[in-house]
A tleap script that builds the chain and sets N, CA, C and O, in Angstrom:
source leaprc.protein.ff14SB
mol = sequence {
  NMET TYR HIE HIE ILE LEU LEU SER TYR ASP
  GLY SER ASP HIE ALA LYS LYS ALA ALA GLU
  ARG ALA ALA GLU LEU ALA SER ALA PHE GLY
  ALA HIE VAL THR ILE VAL THR ALA TYR PRO
  THR SER PRO SER PHE ILE ILE GLY ALA LYS
  ASP ILE SER ASP GLU GLU MET ARG ALA TYR
  TRP VAL ALA LYS ALA ASP GLU LEU ASP ASP
  VAL PHE THR SER ARG ASN ILE SER ILE HIE
  LYS VAL VAL LYS ALA ALA ASP PRO LYS ASN
  LEU ILE LEU ASP THR ALA GLU GLU LEU GLU
  VAL ASP ALA ILE VAL ILE GLY SER ARG GLY
  LEU SER ASN TYR ALA ARG PHE MET LEU GLY
  GLY VAL SER GLN SER VAL THR GLN HIE ALA
  HIE CYS ASP VAL ILE VAL VAL CLYS
}
set mol.1.N position { -6.493 10.792 -21.077 }
set mol.1.CA position { -5.447 11.058 -20.109 }
set mol.1.C position { -5.255 9.876 -19.162 }
set mol.1.O position { -4.131 9.404 -18.989 }
set mol.2.N position { -6.331 9.395 -18.551 }
set mol.2.CA position { -6.249 8.229 -17.674 }
set mol.2.C position { -6.981 7.067 -18.327 }
set mol.2.O position { -8.151 7.176 -18.695 }
set mol.3.N position { -6.266 5.945 -18.466 }
set mol.3.CA position { -6.867 4.741 -19.042 }
set mol.3.C position { -7.115 3.683 -17.984 }
set mol.3.O position { -8.031 2.869 -18.102 }
set mol.4.N position { -6.281 3.704 -16.941 }
set mol.4.CA position { -6.391 2.701 -15.873 }
set mol.4.C position { -6.122 3.397 -14.542 }
set mol.4.O position { -5.049 3.962 -14.328 }
set mol.5.N position { -7.108 3.347 -13.658 }
set mol.5.CA position { -7.037 4.008 -12.355 }
set mol.5.C position { -7.045 2.955 -11.273 }
set mol.5.O position { -7.841 2.017 -11.318 }
set mol.6.N position { -6.164 3.103 -10.297 }
set mol.6.CA position { -6.168 2.238 -9.122 }
set mol.6.C position { -6.820 3.008 -7.987 }
set mol.6.O position { -6.429 4.136 -7.688 }
set mol.7.N position { -7.808 2.401 -7.360 }
set mol.7.CA position { -8.474 2.974 -6.202 }
set mol.7.C position { -8.096 2.185 -4.966 }
set mol.7.O position { -8.283 0.969 -4.923 }
set mol.8.N position { -7.570 2.858 -3.970 }
set mol.8.CA position { -7.288 2.222 -2.682 }
set mol.8.C position { -8.550 2.342 -1.839 }
set mol.8.O position { -9.084 3.437 -1.663 }
set mol.9.N position { -9.029 1.203 -1.313 }
set mol.9.CA position { -10.304 1.227 -0.580 }
set mol.9.C position { -10.231 0.395 0.689 }
set mol.9.O position { -9.867 -0.781 0.666 }
set mol.10.N position { -10.590 1.040 1.807 }
set mol.10.CA position { -10.629 0.341 3.095 }
set mol.10.C position { -11.972 0.494 3.812 }
set mol.10.O position { -12.117 0.060 4.955 }
set mol.11.N position { -12.943 1.103 3.153 }
set mol.11.CA position { -14.265 1.246 3.751 }
set mol.11.C position { -14.438 2.499 4.584 }
set mol.11.O position { -15.549 2.770 5.038 }
set mol.12.N position { -13.395 3.269 4.803 }
set mol.12.CA position { -13.491 4.497 5.600 }
set mol.12.C position { -14.261 5.571 4.818 }
set mol.12.O position { -14.477 5.445 3.613 }
set mol.13.N position { -14.665 6.619 5.528 }
set mol.13.CA position { -15.383 7.712 4.867 }
set mol.13.C position { -14.531 8.360 3.782 }
set mol.13.O position { -15.036 8.673 2.703 }
set mol.14.N position { -13.241 8.566 4.058 }
set mol.14.CA position { -12.358 9.155 3.048 }
set mol.14.C position { -12.208 8.233 1.841 }
set mol.14.O position { -12.114 8.706 0.709 }
set mol.15.N position { -12.186 6.934 2.072 }
set mol.15.CA position { -12.088 5.978 0.966 }
set mol.15.C position { -13.358 5.991 0.118 }
set mol.15.O position { -13.295 5.832 -1.101 }
set mol.16.N position { -14.506 6.179 0.760 }
set mol.16.CA position { -15.761 6.264 0.008 }
set mol.16.C position { -15.779 7.508 -0.873 }
set mol.16.O position { -16.258 7.462 -2.006 }
set mol.17.N position { -15.254 8.626 -0.352 }
set mol.17.CA position { -15.144 9.840 -1.168 }
set mol.17.C position { -14.163 9.621 -2.312 }
set mol.17.O position { -14.387 10.092 -3.427 }
set mol.18.N position { -13.076 8.906 -2.035 }
set mol.18.CA position { -12.101 8.595 -3.086 }
set mol.18.C position { -12.741 7.736 -4.177 }
set mol.18.O position { -12.446 7.911 -5.359 }
set mol.19.N position { -13.608 6.817 -3.785 }
set mol.19.CA position { -14.292 5.965 -4.763 }
set mol.19.C position { -15.171 6.804 -5.686 }
set mol.19.O position { -15.216 6.576 -6.895 }
set mol.20.N position { -15.858 7.762 -5.109 }
set mol.20.CA position { -16.694 8.651 -5.938 }
set mol.20.C position { -15.828 9.433 -6.930 }
set mol.20.O position { -16.189 9.581 -8.097 }
set mol.21.N position { -14.691 9.928 -6.454 }
set mol.21.CA position { -13.787 10.684 -7.337 }
set mol.21.C position { -13.232 9.776 -8.427 }
set mol.21.O position { -13.151 10.183 -9.586 }
set mol.22.N position { -12.852 8.563 -8.075 }
set mol.22.CA position { -12.345 7.616 -9.073 }
set mol.22.C position { -13.411 7.319 -10.124 }
set mol.22.O position { -13.109 7.216 -11.312 }
set mol.23.N position { -14.654 7.183 -9.681 }
set mol.23.CA position { -15.753 6.922 -10.620 }
set mol.23.C position { -15.960 8.112 -11.552 }
set mol.23.O position { -16.201 7.929 -12.745 }
set mol.24.N position { -15.868 9.319 -11.021 }
set mol.24.CA position { -16.000 10.520 -11.858 }
set mol.24.C position { -14.896 10.562 -12.919 }
set mol.24.O position { -15.157 10.814 -14.096 }
set mol.25.N position { -13.679 10.315 -12.487 }
set mol.25.CA position { -12.546 10.328 -13.426 }
set mol.25.C position { -12.675 9.221 -14.467 }
set mol.25.O position { -12.486 9.457 -15.660 }
set mol.26.N position { -12.995 8.030 -14.015 }
set mol.26.CA position { -13.121 6.899 -14.941 }
set mol.26.C position { -14.226 7.142 -15.955 }
set mol.26.O position { -14.083 6.812 -17.132 }
set mol.27.N position { -15.315 7.714 -15.499 }
set mol.27.CA position { -16.414 8.017 -16.404 }
set mol.27.C position { -16.008 9.072 -17.430 }
set mol.27.O position { -16.336 8.955 -18.611 }
set mol.28.N position { -15.305 10.086 -16.982 }
set mol.28.CA position { -14.884 11.169 -17.880 }
set mol.28.C position { -13.874 10.702 -18.925 }
set mol.28.O position { -13.893 11.171 -20.063 }
set mol.29.N position { -12.992 9.778 -18.540 }
set mol.29.CA position { -11.921 9.346 -19.439 }
set mol.29.C position { -12.147 7.965 -20.052 }
set mol.29.O position { -11.338 7.518 -20.865 }
set mol.30.N position { -13.223 7.288 -19.680 }
set mol.30.CA position { -13.455 5.944 -20.179 }
set mol.30.C position { -12.431 4.956 -19.639 }
set mol.30.O position { -12.040 4.016 -20.331 }
set mol.31.N position { -12.003 5.169 -18.411 }
set mol.31.CA position { -10.939 4.362 -17.819 }
set mol.31.C position { -11.480 3.129 -17.098 }
set mol.31.O position { -12.629 3.093 -16.658 }
set mol.32.N position { -10.630 2.140 -16.995 }
set mol.32.CA position { -10.871 0.939 -16.191 }
set mol.32.C position { -10.388 1.230 -14.773 }
set mol.32.O position { -9.428 1.980 -14.591 }
set mol.33.N position { -11.041 0.647 -13.765 }
set mol.33.CA position { -10.649 0.870 -12.376 }
set mol.33.C position { -10.299 -0.456 -11.712 }
set mol.33.O position { -11.048 -1.429 -11.801 }
set mol.34.N position { -9.154 -0.478 -11.047 }
set mol.34.CA position { -8.782 -1.604 -10.196 }
set mol.34.C position { -8.905 -1.136 -8.754 }
set mol.34.O position { -8.277 -0.159 -8.348 }
set mol.35.N position { -9.724 -1.848 -7.987 }
set mol.35.CA position { -9.940 -1.537 -6.580 }
set mol.35.C position { -9.009 -2.420 -5.765 }
set mol.35.O position { -9.043 -3.645 -5.882 }
set mol.36.N position { -8.171 -1.791 -4.936 }
set mol.36.CA position { -7.216 -2.521 -4.113 }
set mol.36.C position { -7.613 -2.376 -2.645 }
set mol.36.O position { -7.735 -1.267 -2.125 }
set mol.37.N position { -7.808 -3.507 -1.997 }
set mol.37.CA position { -8.126 -3.536 -0.573 }
set mol.37.C position { -7.128 -4.448 0.118 }
set mol.37.O position { -7.060 -5.648 -0.147 }
set mol.38.N position { -6.353 -3.842 1.015 }
set mol.38.CA position { -5.385 -4.596 1.809 }
set mol.38.C position { -5.948 -4.747 3.211 }
set mol.38.O position { -6.570 -3.827 3.743 }
set mol.39.N position { -5.728 -5.898 3.800 }
set mol.39.CA position { -6.222 -6.111 5.158 }
set mol.39.C position { -5.141 -6.791 5.987 }
set mol.39.O position { -4.249 -7.441 5.442 }
set mol.40.N position { -5.224 -6.639 7.316 }
set mol.40.CA position { -4.180 -7.215 8.173 }
set mol.40.C position { -4.181 -8.739 8.111 }
set mol.40.O position { -5.221 -9.374 7.934 }
set mol.41.N position { -3.008 -9.296 8.258 }
set mol.41.CA position { -2.894 -10.758 8.225 }
set mol.41.C position { -3.452 -11.381 9.490 }
set mol.41.O position { -3.783 -12.567 9.502 }
set mol.42.N position { -3.561 -10.597 10.555 }
set mol.42.CA position { -4.099 -11.114 11.812 }
set mol.42.C position { -4.689 -9.965 12.610 }
set mol.42.O position { -4.123 -8.872 12.636 }
set mol.43.N position { -5.826 -10.203 13.266 }
set mol.43.CA position { -6.401 -9.154 14.107 }
set mol.43.C position { -5.763 -9.122 15.491 }
set mol.43.O position { -6.256 -8.426 16.378 }
set mol.44.N position { -4.688 -9.855 15.687 }
set mol.44.CA position { -4.104 -10.003 17.018 }
set mol.44.C position { -3.541 -8.707 17.578 }
set mol.44.O position { -3.270 -8.621 18.775 }
set mol.45.N position { -3.359 -7.693 16.729 }
set mol.45.CA position { -2.847 -6.428 17.238 }
set mol.45.C position { -3.908 -5.661 18.022 }
set mol.45.O position { -3.596 -4.664 18.672 }
set mol.46.N position { -5.139 -6.110 17.966 }
set mol.46.CA position { -6.216 -5.479 18.719 }
set mol.46.C position { -6.392 -6.240 20.026 }
set mol.46.O position { -6.785 -7.406 20.025 }
set mol.47.N position { -6.102 -5.585 21.126 }
set mol.47.CA position { -6.187 -6.238 22.433 }
set mol.47.C position { -7.626 -6.644 22.701 }
set mol.47.O position { -8.550 -5.837 22.596 }
set mol.48.N position { -7.795 -7.901 23.047 }
set mol.48.CA position { -9.121 -8.413 23.360 }
set mol.48.C position { -9.950 -8.792 22.148 }
set mol.48.O position { -11.118 -9.154 22.285 }
set mol.49.N position { -9.357 -8.712 20.954 }
set mol.49.CA position { -10.108 -9.062 19.753 }
set mol.49.C position { -10.413 -10.551 19.727 }
set mol.49.O position { -9.591 -11.377 20.125 }
set mol.50.N position { -11.600 -10.875 19.255 }
set mol.50.CA position { -12.003 -12.268 19.091 }
set mol.50.C position { -11.197 -12.881 17.951 }
set mol.50.O position { -11.019 -12.256 16.906 }
set mol.51.N position { -10.716 -14.088 18.151 }
set mol.51.CA position { -9.998 -14.772 17.079 }
set mol.51.C position { -10.955 -15.075 15.930 }
set mol.51.O position { -12.063 -15.570 16.135 }
set mol.52.N position { -10.505 -14.771 14.736 }
set mol.52.CA position { -11.293 -15.126 13.555 }
set mol.52.C position { -10.369 -15.826 12.571 }
set mol.52.O position { -9.155 -15.624 12.580 }
set mol.53.N position { -10.955 -16.632 11.743 }
set mol.53.CA position { -10.162 -17.394 10.778 }
set mol.53.C position { -9.728 -16.503 9.621 }
set mol.53.O position { -10.273 -15.420 9.404 }
set mol.54.N position { -8.747 -16.982 8.897 }
set mol.54.CA position { -8.294 -16.273 7.702 }
set mol.54.C position { -9.435 -16.122 6.698 }
set mol.54.O position { -9.554 -15.096 6.029 }
set mol.55.N position { -10.265 -17.147 6.603 }
set mol.55.CA position { -11.396 -17.119 5.670 }
set mol.55.C position { -12.404 -16.045 6.070 }
set mol.55.O position { -12.920 -15.323 5.216 }
set mol.56.N position { -12.683 -15.939 7.378 }
set mol.56.CA position { -13.610 -14.917 7.855 }
set mol.56.C position { -13.043 -13.518 7.606 }
set mol.56.O position { -13.769 -12.611 7.200 }
set mol.57.N position { -11.761 -13.355 7.849 }
set mol.57.CA position { -11.110 -12.067 7.630 }
set mol.57.C position { -11.194 -11.683 6.158 }
set mol.57.O position { -11.564 -10.556 5.828 }
set mol.58.N position { -10.853 -12.617 5.274 }
set mol.58.CA position { -10.903 -12.330 3.844 }
set mol.58.C position { -12.331 -12.025 3.394 }
set mol.58.O position { -12.554 -11.092 2.623 }
set mol.59.N position { -13.297 -12.811 3.875 }
set mol.59.CA position { -14.700 -12.597 3.495 }
set mol.59.C position { -15.172 -11.199 3.902 }
set mol.59.O position { -15.899 -10.545 3.155 }
set mol.60.N position { -14.764 -10.750 5.072 }
set mol.60.CA position { -15.136 -9.413 5.541 }
set mol.60.C position { -14.613 -8.344 4.579 }
set mol.60.O position { -15.353 -7.434 4.204 }
set mol.61.N position { -13.343 -8.448 4.178 }
set mol.61.CA position { -12.742 -7.428 3.327 }
set mol.61.C position { -13.209 -7.521 1.882 }
set mol.61.O position { -13.287 -6.505 1.190 }
set mol.62.N position { -13.520 -8.720 1.419 }
set mol.62.CA position { -14.115 -8.852 0.082 }
set mol.62.C position { -15.477 -8.159 0.077 }
set mol.62.O position { -15.815 -7.463 -0.880 }
set mol.63.N position { -16.257 -8.347 1.140 }
set mol.63.CA position { -17.557 -7.678 1.245 }
set mol.63.C position { -17.389 -6.161 1.258 }
set mol.63.O position { -18.199 -5.441 0.675 }
set mol.64.N position { -16.339 -5.675 1.923 }
set mol.64.CA position { -16.044 -4.230 1.921 }
set mol.64.C position { -15.810 -3.746 0.494 }
set mol.64.O position { -16.374 -2.732 0.082 }
set mol.65.N position { -14.994 -4.453 -0.248 }
set mol.65.CA position { -14.719 -4.062 -1.636 }
set mol.65.C position { -15.981 -4.148 -2.493 }
set mol.65.O position { -16.180 -3.332 -3.394 }
set mol.66.N position { -16.826 -5.129 -2.214 }
set mol.66.CA position { -18.063 -5.302 -2.968 }
set mol.66.C position { -19.054 -4.155 -2.755 }
set mol.66.O position { -19.970 -3.969 -3.556 }
set mol.67.N position { -18.868 -3.383 -1.671 }
set mol.67.CA position { -19.735 -2.229 -1.422 }
set mol.67.C position { -19.701 -1.242 -2.585 }
set mol.67.O position { -20.632 -0.457 -2.760 }
set mol.68.N position { -18.646 -1.277 -3.369 }
set mol.68.CA position { -18.461 -0.305 -4.441 }
set mol.68.C position { -19.053 -0.721 -5.778 }
set mol.68.O position { -19.042 0.065 -6.725 }
set mol.69.N position { -19.560 -1.918 -5.873 }
set mol.69.CA position { -20.054 -2.400 -7.166 }
set mol.69.C position { -21.013 -1.416 -7.826 }
set mol.69.O position { -20.845 -1.090 -9.002 }
set mol.70.N position { -22.012 -0.938 -7.091 }
set mol.70.CA position { -23.003 -0.036 -7.676 }
set mol.70.C position { -22.410 1.303 -8.102 }
set mol.70.O position { -22.843 1.892 -9.092 }
set mol.71.N position { -21.421 1.780 -7.355 }
set mol.71.CA position { -20.787 3.063 -7.685 }
set mol.71.C position { -20.241 3.033 -9.109 }
set mol.71.O position { -20.341 4.017 -9.841 }
set mol.72.N position { -19.668 1.905 -9.491 }
set mol.72.CA position { -19.032 1.809 -10.804 }
set mol.72.C position { -19.950 1.214 -11.865 }
set mol.72.O position { -19.999 1.723 -12.986 }
set mol.73.N position { -20.675 0.155 -11.539 }
set mol.73.CA position { -21.525 -0.470 -12.561 }
set mol.73.C position { -22.660 0.455 -12.992 }
set mol.73.O position { -23.103 0.385 -14.139 }
set mol.74.N position { -23.139 1.320 -12.098 }
set mol.74.CA position { -24.203 2.254 -12.475 }
set mol.74.C position { -23.716 3.264 -13.519 }
set mol.74.O position { -24.520 3.903 -14.198 }
set mol.75.N position { -22.406 3.398 -13.635 }
set mol.75.CA position { -21.812 4.312 -14.611 }
set mol.75.C position { -21.145 3.551 -15.762 }
set mol.75.O position { -20.419 4.137 -16.565 }
set mol.76.N position { -21.396 2.258 -15.830 }
set mol.76.CA position { -20.814 1.402 -16.876 }
set mol.76.C position { -19.294 1.436 -16.896 }
set mol.76.O position { -18.678 1.455 -17.962 }
set mol.77.N position { -18.696 1.443 -15.714 }
set mol.77.CA position { -17.244 1.452 -15.590 }
set mol.77.C position { -16.790 0.042 -15.252 }
set mol.77.O position { -17.297 -0.571 -14.312 }
set mol.78.N position { -15.840 -0.472 -16.014 }
set mol.78.CA position { -15.334 -1.813 -15.736 }
set mol.78.C position { -14.391 -1.760 -14.538 }
set mol.78.O position { -13.576 -0.847 -14.400 }
set mol.79.N position { -14.528 -2.762 -13.681 }
set mol.79.CA position { -13.699 -2.815 -12.478 }
set mol.79.C position { -13.088 -4.196 -12.305 }
set mol.79.O position { -13.587 -5.199 -12.815 }
set mol.80.N position { -12.002 -4.204 -11.574 }
set mol.80.CA position { -11.325 -5.422 -11.157 }
set mol.80.C position { -10.950 -5.197 -9.707 }
set mol.80.O position { -10.625 -4.074 -9.323 }
set mol.81.N position { -10.989 -6.241 -8.893 }
set mol.81.CA position { -10.678 -6.094 -7.470 }
set mol.81.C position { -9.480 -6.951 -7.091 }
set mol.81.O position { -9.331 -8.090 -7.533 }
set mol.82.N position { -8.628 -6.358 -6.251 }
set mol.82.CA position { -7.504 -7.059 -5.649 }
set mol.82.C position { -7.697 -6.933 -4.148 }
set mol.82.O position { -7.605 -5.838 -3.593 }
set mol.83.N position { -7.964 -8.054 -3.491 }
set mol.83.CA position { -8.181 -8.063 -2.042 }
set mol.83.C position { -7.194 -9.058 -1.453 }
set mol.83.O position { -7.290 -10.261 -1.696 }
set mol.84.N position { -6.234 -8.543 -0.669 }
set mol.84.CA position { -5.174 -9.412 -0.146 }
set mol.84.C position { -4.791 -9.013 1.267 }
set mol.84.O position { -4.911 -7.854 1.665 }
set mol.85.N position { -4.326 -10.007 2.015 }
set mol.85.CA position { -3.712 -9.747 3.318 }
set mol.85.C position { -2.304 -9.253 3.043 }
set mol.85.O position { -1.433 -10.027 2.648 }
set mol.86.N position { -2.081 -7.958 3.253 }
set mol.86.CA position { -0.786 -7.372 2.915 }
set mol.86.C position { -0.673 -5.990 3.542 }
set mol.86.O position { -1.659 -5.413 4.002 }
set mol.87.N position { 0.541 -5.479 3.550 }
set mol.87.CA position { 0.765 -4.098 3.948 }
set mol.87.C position { 0.129 -3.208 2.882 }
set mol.87.O position { 0.439 -3.360 1.700 }
set mol.88.N position { -0.749 -2.284 3.267 }
set mol.88.CA position { -1.457 -1.479 2.258 }
set mol.88.C position { -0.520 -0.690 1.341 }
set mol.88.O position { -0.723 -0.658 0.127 }
set mol.89.N position { 0.495 -0.061 1.911 }
set mol.89.CA position { 1.412 0.742 1.091 }
set mol.89.C position { 2.045 -0.118 0.004 }
set mol.89.O position { 2.058 0.255 -1.169 }
set mol.90.N position { 2.568 -1.267 0.405 }
set mol.90.CA position { 3.240 -2.132 -0.564 }
set mol.90.C position { 2.274 -2.689 -1.600 }
set mol.90.O position { 2.599 -2.738 -2.787 }
set mol.91.N position { 1.094 -3.108 -1.165 }
set mol.91.CA position { 0.128 -3.678 -2.117 }
set mol.91.C position { -0.310 -2.630 -3.133 }
set mol.91.O position { -0.412 -2.924 -4.324 }
set mol.92.N position { -0.567 -1.427 -2.676 }
set mol.92.CA position { -0.987 -0.360 -3.593 }
set mol.92.C position { 0.122 -0.060 -4.596 }
set mol.92.O position { -0.111 -0.051 -5.805 }
set mol.93.N position { 1.320 0.184 -4.093 }
set mol.93.CA position { 2.436 0.546 -4.977 }
set mol.93.C position { 2.819 -0.587 -5.923 }
set mol.93.O position { 3.052 -0.352 -7.109 }
set mol.94.N position { 2.884 -1.807 -5.412 }
set mol.94.CA position { 3.251 -2.945 -6.254 }
set mol.94.C position { 2.199 -3.209 -7.331 }
set mol.94.O position { 2.539 -3.478 -8.483 }
set mol.95.N position { 0.922 -3.131 -6.953 }
set mol.95.CA position { -0.157 -3.373 -7.921 }
set mol.95.C position { -0.172 -2.271 -8.976 }
set mol.95.O position { -0.358 -2.543 -10.162 }
set mol.96.N position { 0.022 -1.033 -8.544 }
set mol.96.CA position { 0.032 0.086 -9.493 }
set mol.96.C position { 1.136 -0.082 -10.529 }
set mol.96.O position { 0.930 0.153 -11.720 }
set mol.97.N position { 2.298 -0.488 -10.061 }
set mol.97.CA position { 3.414 -0.672 -10.992 }
set mol.97.C position { 3.196 -1.891 -11.893 }
set mol.97.O position { 3.428 -1.831 -13.100 }
set mol.98.N position { 2.753 -2.979 -11.299 }
set mol.98.CA position { 2.515 -4.207 -12.070 }
set mol.98.C position { 1.479 -3.983 -13.175 }
set mol.98.O position { 1.646 -4.474 -14.292 }
set mol.99.N position { 0.426 -3.252 -12.870 }
set mol.99.CA position { -0.651 -3.028 -13.836 }
set mol.99.C position { -0.422 -1.788 -14.705 }
set mol.99.O position { -1.201 -1.498 -15.612 }
set mol.100.N position { 0.653 -1.070 -14.413 }
set mol.100.CA position { 0.986 0.149 -15.158 }
set mol.100.C position { -0.185 1.128 -15.195 }
set mol.100.O position { -0.556 1.628 -16.257 }
set mol.101.N position { -0.763 1.394 -14.017 }
set mol.101.CA position { -1.888 2.321 -13.946 }
set mol.101.C position { -1.408 3.744 -14.205 }
set mol.101.O position { -0.229 4.057 -14.039 }
set mol.102.N position { -2.338 4.594 -14.611 }
set mol.102.CA position { -2.028 5.993 -14.903 }
set mol.102.C position { -2.187 6.884 -13.674 }
set mol.102.O position { -1.575 7.948 -13.583 }
set mol.103.N position { -3.020 6.436 -12.725 }
set mol.103.CA position { -3.277 7.248 -11.539 }
set mol.103.C position { -3.731 6.356 -10.393 }
set mol.103.O position { -4.334 5.301 -10.590 }
set mol.104.N position { -3.418 6.822 -9.189 }
set mol.104.CA position { -3.894 6.185 -7.964 }
set mol.104.C position { -4.796 7.190 -7.267 }
set mol.104.O position { -4.421 8.349 -7.090 }
set mol.105.N position { -5.977 6.749 -6.871 }
set mol.105.CA position { -6.890 7.596 -6.104 }
set mol.105.C position { -6.997 6.989 -4.715 }
set mol.105.O position { -7.284 5.801 -4.563 }
set mol.106.N position { -6.763 7.822 -3.700 }
set mol.106.CA position { -6.698 7.332 -2.331 }
set mol.106.C position { -7.280 8.380 -1.390 }
set mol.106.O position { -7.136 9.580 -1.622 }
set mol.107.N position { -7.934 7.924 -0.334 }
set mol.107.CA position { -8.437 8.842 0.674 }
set mol.107.C position { -7.303 9.386 1.523 }
set mol.107.O position { -6.277 8.728 1.692 }
set mol.108.N position { -7.486 10.590 2.059 }
set mol.108.CA position { -6.418 11.212 2.843 }
set mol.108.C position { -6.215 10.534 4.183 }
set mol.108.O position { -5.130 10.592 4.761 }
set mol.109.N position { -7.266 9.890 4.675 }
set mol.109.CA position { -7.151 9.169 5.948 }
set mol.109.C position { -7.978 7.907 5.872 }
set mol.109.O position { -9.016 7.855 5.212 }
set mol.110.N position { -7.488 6.877 6.573 }
set mol.110.CA position { -8.246 5.642 6.642 }
set mol.110.C position { -8.008 4.937 7.954 }
set mol.110.O position { -8.733 4.011 8.318 }
set mol.111.N position { -6.987 5.379 8.663 }
set mol.111.CA position { -6.611 4.717 9.899 }
set mol.111.C position { -6.875 5.621 11.086 }
set mol.111.O position { -6.982 6.839 10.945 }
set mol.112.N position { -6.978 5.018 12.245 }
set mol.112.CA position { -7.069 5.802 13.475 }
set mol.112.C position { -5.752 6.523 13.713 }
set mol.112.O position { -4.738 6.168 13.111 }
set mol.113.N position { -5.749 7.524 14.573 }
set mol.113.CA position { -4.521 8.260 14.869 }
set mol.113.C position { -3.437 7.337 15.401 }
set mol.113.O position { -2.276 7.478 15.016 }
set mol.114.N position { -3.778 6.401 16.274 }
set mol.114.CA position { -2.796 5.482 16.848 }
set mol.114.C position { -2.181 4.606 15.749 }
set mol.114.O position { -0.962 4.459 15.668 }
set mol.115.N position { -3.034 4.034 14.918 }
set mol.115.CA position { -2.536 3.157 13.857 }
set mol.115.C position { -1.677 3.947 12.873 }
set mol.115.O position { -0.660 3.440 12.399 }
set mol.116.N position { -2.070 5.174 12.562 }
set mol.116.CA position { -1.282 5.990 11.649 }
set mol.116.C position { 0.097 6.257 12.241 }
set mol.116.O position { 1.104 6.226 11.533 }
set mol.117.N position { 0.134 6.522 13.560 }
set mol.117.CA position { 1.410 6.753 14.233 }
set mol.117.C position { 2.287 5.501 14.163 }
set mol.117.O position { 3.491 5.595 13.923 }
set mol.118.N position { 1.689 4.346 14.371 }
set mol.118.CA position { 2.448 3.099 14.392 }
set mol.118.C position { 2.865 2.647 12.988 }
set mol.118.O position { 3.978 2.157 12.802 }
set mol.119.N position { 1.997 2.805 12.024 }
set mol.119.CA position { 2.232 2.261 10.684 }
set mol.119.C position { 2.692 3.288 9.665 }
set mol.119.O position { 3.265 2.927 8.637 }
set mol.120.N position { 2.455 4.543 9.932 }
set mol.120.CA position { 2.774 5.587 8.965 }
set mol.120.C position { 1.596 5.810 8.043 }
set mol.120.O position { 0.819 4.889 7.792 }
set mol.121.N position { 1.456 7.006 7.543 }
set mol.121.CA position { 0.339 7.328 6.659 }
set mol.121.C position { 0.463 6.644 5.318 }
set mol.121.O position { 1.462 6.804 4.617 }
set mol.122.N position { -0.551 5.885 4.964 }
set mol.122.CA position { -0.541 5.178 3.680 }
set mol.122.C position { -0.550 6.174 2.536 }
set mol.122.O position { 0.239 6.045 1.600 }
set mol.123.N position { -1.433 7.171 2.596 }
set mol.123.CA position { -1.526 8.123 1.487 }
set mol.123.C position { -0.225 8.901 1.323 }
set mol.123.O position { 0.184 9.188 0.197 }
set mol.124.N position { 0.425 9.244 2.421 }
set mol.124.CA position { 1.698 9.964 2.351 }
set mol.124.C position { 2.771 9.103 1.678 }
set mol.124.O position { 3.507 9.580 0.814 }
set mol.125.N position { 2.852 7.845 2.074 }
set mol.125.CA position { 3.854 6.951 1.500 }
set mol.125.C position { 3.592 6.700 0.013 }
set mol.125.O position { 4.516 6.707 -0.800 }
set mol.126.N position { 2.327 6.479 -0.326 }
set mol.126.CA position { 1.980 6.237 -1.728 }
set mol.126.C position { 2.328 7.459 -2.569 }
set mol.126.O position { 2.874 7.328 -3.665 }
set mol.127.N position { 2.011 8.649 -2.058 }
set mol.127.CA position { 2.316 9.885 -2.781 }
set mol.127.C position { 3.811 10.017 -3.040 }
set mol.127.O position { 4.223 10.439 -4.121 }
set mol.128.N position { 4.608 9.664 -2.066 }
set mol.128.CA position { 6.058 9.811 -2.201 }
set mol.128.C position { 6.687 8.787 -3.137 }
set mol.128.O position { 7.691 9.084 -3.784 }
set mol.129.N position { 6.120 7.594 -3.222 }
set mol.129.CA position { 6.801 6.511 -3.935 }
set mol.129.C position { 6.136 6.049 -5.227 }
set mol.129.O position { 6.706 5.219 -5.934 }
set mol.130.N position { 4.980 6.544 -5.551 }
set mol.130.CA position { 4.265 6.080 -6.746 }
set mol.130.C position { 4.959 6.539 -8.028 }
set mol.130.O position { 5.587 7.597 -8.077 }
set mol.131.N position { 4.827 5.721 -9.046 }
set mol.131.CA position { 5.398 6.035 -10.361 }
set mol.131.C position { 4.455 6.873 -11.207 }
set mol.131.O position { 4.829 7.312 -12.294 }
set mol.132.N position { 3.237 7.101 -10.729 }
set mol.132.CA position { 2.210 7.766 -11.506 }
set mol.132.C position { 1.554 8.882 -10.681 }
set mol.132.O position { 1.945 9.130 -9.540 }
set mol.133.N position { 0.571 9.539 -11.259 }
set mol.133.CA position { -0.183 10.556 -10.524 }
set mol.133.C position { -0.875 9.921 -9.331 }
set mol.133.O position { -1.335 8.782 -9.399 }
set mol.134.N position { -0.943 10.668 -8.243 }
set mol.134.CA position { -1.672 10.235 -7.056 }
set mol.134.C position { -2.653 11.342 -6.700 }
set mol.134.O position { -2.255 12.492 -6.507 }
set mol.135.N position { -3.916 11.001 -6.613 }
set mol.135.CA position { -4.952 11.946 -6.252 }
set mol.135.C position { -5.419 11.597 -4.850 }
set mol.135.O position { -6.011 10.541 -4.629 }
set mol.136.N position { -5.151 12.491 -3.902 }
set mol.136.CA position { -5.515 12.273 -2.512 }
set mol.136.C position { -6.809 13.047 -2.257 }
set mol.136.O position { -6.863 14.266 -2.421 }
set mol.137.N position { -7.840 12.320 -1.855 }
set mol.137.CA position { -9.163 12.896 -1.660 }
set mol.137.C position { -9.440 13.125 -0.187 }
set mol.137.O position { -9.269 12.219 0.628 }
set mol.138.N position { -9.864 14.325 0.157 }
set mol.138.CA position { -10.178 14.659 1.550 }
set mol.138.C position { -11.649 14.481 1.824 }
set mol.138.O position { -12.101 14.715 2.945 }
savepdb mol mol.pdb
quit
């Protein structure tokens, strides 16, 4: 049923639960998993945030995505990672379409209430616009 699953991952508790669900599905169907992690292009939206370089920002988010290696390799599931400075909704939807994935697995929440109000719910937008099944994990 599922041959290629896209997992949206931001390190939140809901994203960690989504990773477990993606691993269960991939194991059951013998599917490949692409892990997508989008991060802000600048931390400047956080008042008082310390300036960090683009390299430091990318390294932080790559390390976040790397947290999942054991979840998948322990189950012999092949993975690929996409880690980019981008709007999460667009990166998830564009990558899913480009790779022709069969399903997207995403946590129900990943942002603070303020950020969700300002940016809109990623899981809600992905659910509305995806070309494939979307599994929202609570």
